Amino acid sequence: MTPDAIPVLSAGRHRNPRKGACFMEMASFLAGERWSDHPSCTHPLLAGLARMVNDVLPDSERGRIAPLIPDVVGLTGPSIEVDLAITVRAAVAAIPVAAADRQNVMACALITCERLMDDRGMASRDLRLEIDAARRSAPGAAAWAEANSPSGLVNEAVFRRRTAPHIIRYAVDGITTACTDDRHDRLVALLAGTIADVAARCPDTTGLREGSLPSTAEQVPAARSAMSARS
């Protein structure tokens, strides 16, 4: 596929490139995988966030995330810290602008993440600073969560499989429906910031992303240039 043939991003799944493409389908192409919006080249939770942002952005704004597609190729890792970082970023992004009921849910989500971080002995000073700042931005929600958050620790497997995806979905929806004029900017910034955060926590994937995919080594720079031109 040449850069001129790169599809314009659109919402939803597509059977093949001739039908269009979403963010993660283009990532699957760049990774040399079977055409899919669930490629193995990207952390599942990050891929889920990318699909959500892709789908909720209007057609006029979706091109802004296209230049980020090459950055998620090979971006994955097994550490629970990656799942926590993605989840915290989503909740932190939503809590200042979401409706009150969603703020409460996001504040509870941050407590859930902190408990798991404590249980795993994770310092993660950057995440804890973001959590503290988010609580200061919504003190009412923080107080509600302290009084009403379920006690106990979420099992790590349950967190990965159900809790984290649910939090991220709720966060993206909270931003999308927020009464603010910059919600599209916030969604783009959330995806870009999360990609950068995951990359910093998965340094051992650099080789995979840059050198161990010979079939795509030439495609990635060309695609990045084409996607930037289309954005």
XYZ file of C-alpha atoms in Angstrom:
231
model
C 0.000 0.000 0.000
C 1.420 3.379 -0.982
C 0.915 6.521 1.105
C -1.602 7.817 -1.458
C -3.724 4.723 -0.785
C -3.859 5.145 2.990
C -7.552 5.323 3.920
C -8.997 8.316 5.698
C -9.782 7.266 9.260
C -13.430 6.537 9.991
C -15.414 5.127 12.885
C -16.079 1.440 13.492
C -14.637 -1.747 12.045
C -13.917 -2.253 8.361
C -13.701 -5.528 6.475
C -10.711 -4.373 4.426
C -8.850 -1.132 3.564
C -11.122 -0.511 0.585
C -14.000 -0.123 3.057
C -12.048 2.380 5.164
C -9.920 2.101 8.291
C -9.924 2.960 11.960
C -6.878 3.837 14.054
C -6.069 0.296 15.168
C -6.772 -1.271 11.763
C -4.083 0.979 10.316
C -1.776 -0.080 13.170
C -2.365 -3.731 12.260
C -1.349 -2.950 8.675
C 1.821 -1.153 9.732
C 2.727 -4.070 12.007
C 2.358 -6.536 9.145
C -0.462 -8.332 10.948
C -3.778 -9.593 9.655
C -6.168 -6.661 9.101
C -7.912 -6.193 12.453
C -8.890 -3.541 14.974
C -7.506 -5.830 17.725
C -3.903 -6.406 16.610
C -1.405 -8.010 18.959
C 1.177 -5.289 18.294
C -0.401 -2.887 20.812
C -1.241 -3.216 24.508
C -4.919 -4.291 24.648
C -5.946 -1.479 26.991
C -4.167 1.166 24.933
C -5.713 -0.264 21.777
C -9.126 -0.074 23.433
C -8.580 3.586 24.283
C -7.479 4.286 20.707
C -10.591 2.614 19.278
C -12.846 4.620 21.582
C -11.225 7.955 20.782
C -11.261 7.111 17.073
C -14.978 6.346 17.194
C -16.175 9.320 19.263
C -14.237 12.001 17.389
C -16.233 13.544 14.537
C -15.008 13.083 10.975
C -13.654 16.632 10.944
C -11.396 15.951 13.957
C -10.377 12.306 13.542
C -7.458 13.079 11.247
C -5.671 14.710 14.186
C -4.894 11.302 15.700
C -3.656 9.712 12.460
C 0.005 10.755 12.980
C -0.027 8.795 16.268
C -0.737 5.444 14.605
C 2.898 4.417 13.950
C 3.704 5.165 17.596
C 1.536 2.308 18.902
C 3.122 -0.388 16.728
C 5.000 -2.734 19.065
C 3.908 -0.753 22.092
C 2.991 -3.410 24.646
C 4.238 -4.974 27.837
C 3.115 -7.406 30.563
C 3.511 -5.179 33.628
C 0.378 -4.250 35.568
C 1.922 -0.791 35.885
C 1.120 -0.229 32.211
C -2.550 -1.057 32.758
C -2.627 1.217 35.797
C -0.950 4.097 33.968
C -3.466 3.917 31.104
C -6.396 3.746 33.504
C -5.171 6.574 35.728
C -4.560 8.817 32.723
C -8.103 8.272 31.475
C -9.716 8.919 34.859
C -7.548 11.972 35.512
C -8.423 13.419 32.100
C -12.156 12.975 32.672
C -12.611 14.083 36.265
C -12.226 17.875 35.780
C -14.884 18.124 33.053
C -17.258 15.172 33.416
C -20.742 15.468 34.883
C -20.979 15.116 38.662
C -22.067 11.478 38.686
C -19.223 10.541 36.372
C -16.776 12.516 38.485
C -17.777 10.344 41.424
C -17.116 7.191 39.425
C -13.725 8.489 38.285
C -12.770 9.404 41.859
C -13.646 5.855 42.958
C -11.598 4.528 40.048
C -8.549 6.432 41.263
C -8.926 4.875 44.720
C -9.092 1.433 43.086
C -5.908 2.147 41.146
C -4.085 3.452 44.204
C -4.932 0.366 46.231
C -3.560 -1.884 43.535
C -0.436 0.265 43.255
C 0.073 0.036 47.023
C -0.457 -3.724 46.989
C 2.185 -4.130 44.266
C 4.617 -1.781 46.029
C 4.665 0.621 43.097
C 6.136 4.053 43.801
C 4.907 5.546 40.492
C 5.380 9.082 41.779
C 4.169 10.610 38.518
C 0.871 8.753 38.660
C 0.334 9.633 42.310
C 0.965 13.316 41.598
C -1.617 13.216 38.800
C -4.107 11.506 41.093
C -3.600 14.164 43.784
C -4.069 16.951 41.225
C -7.242 15.334 39.908
C -8.692 15.133 43.404
C -7.969 18.802 43.990
C -9.790 19.638 40.767
C -12.940 17.870 42.005
C -12.931 17.932 45.822
C -16.612 17.045 46.069
C -16.121 13.876 44.009
C -13.004 12.991 46.005
C -14.920 13.289 49.278
C -17.811 11.241 47.893
C -15.440 8.506 46.752
C -13.721 8.331 50.135
C -17.103 7.802 51.780
C -18.636 5.455 49.220
C -15.852 3.566 47.443
C -16.148 -0.203 47.967
C -13.558 -1.528 50.372
C -11.085 -4.197 49.438
C -8.632 -4.822 46.644
C -9.598 -5.667 43.084
C -7.963 -8.836 41.828
C -5.281 -8.061 39.251
C -6.792 -10.338 36.606
C -10.235 -8.812 37.161
C -8.740 -5.321 36.957
C -7.118 -6.067 33.593
C -10.109 -7.860 32.115
C -13.070 -5.833 33.390
C -12.344 -2.953 35.761
C -9.808 -1.021 33.691
C -11.704 -1.258 30.362
C -14.885 -0.142 32.123
C -13.154 2.862 33.697
C -11.635 3.917 30.392
C -14.932 3.596 28.562
C -16.659 5.668 31.226
C -13.884 8.273 31.132
C -13.979 8.696 27.352
C -17.756 8.980 27.457
C -17.475 11.526 30.266
C -15.162 13.716 28.207
C -17.242 13.268 25.054
C -20.433 14.430 26.773
C -18.806 17.184 28.844
C -20.173 20.712 28.566
C -16.903 22.163 27.356
C -15.835 23.480 23.968
C -12.438 21.759 24.081
C -13.586 18.157 24.535
C -12.088 17.080 21.201
C -8.772 18.633 22.177
C -8.950 16.766 25.477
C -9.589 13.434 23.751
C -6.677 13.900 21.354
C -4.427 14.956 24.233
C -5.520 11.934 26.283
C -4.565 9.507 23.526
C -1.275 11.248 22.738
C -0.289 11.523 26.394
C -1.185 7.912 27.113
C 0.852 6.654 24.166
C 3.870 8.618 25.419
C 3.355 7.334 28.954
C 3.137 3.697 27.851
C 6.221 4.120 25.652
C 8.159 5.383 28.663
C 7.082 2.316 30.666
C 7.863 -0.203 27.914
C 11.443 0.651 26.901
C 12.173 -2.949 25.917
C 9.713 -2.681 23.008
C 11.820 -0.077 21.184
C 13.655 -2.692 19.168
C 10.415 -4.320 18.108
C 8.974 -1.017 17.005
C 12.025 0.161 15.072
C 13.863 -2.832 13.738
C 12.378 -6.282 14.039
C 9.526 -5.838 11.552
C 11.399 -5.866 8.233
C 8.203 -5.893 6.186
C 7.150 -2.569 7.705
C 10.475 -0.835 8.300
C 9.989 1.268 5.184
C 6.234 1.593 5.557
C 6.240 3.291 8.955
C 8.153 6.481 7.980
C 6.185 6.797 4.737
C 2.903 6.239 6.509
C 3.820 8.720 9.251
C 4.543 11.366 6.611
C 1.308 10.653 4.749
C -0.787 10.638 7.907
C 0.722 13.934 9.044
C -0.125 15.441 5.696
C -3.727 14.258 5.980
C -4.197 15.558 9.548
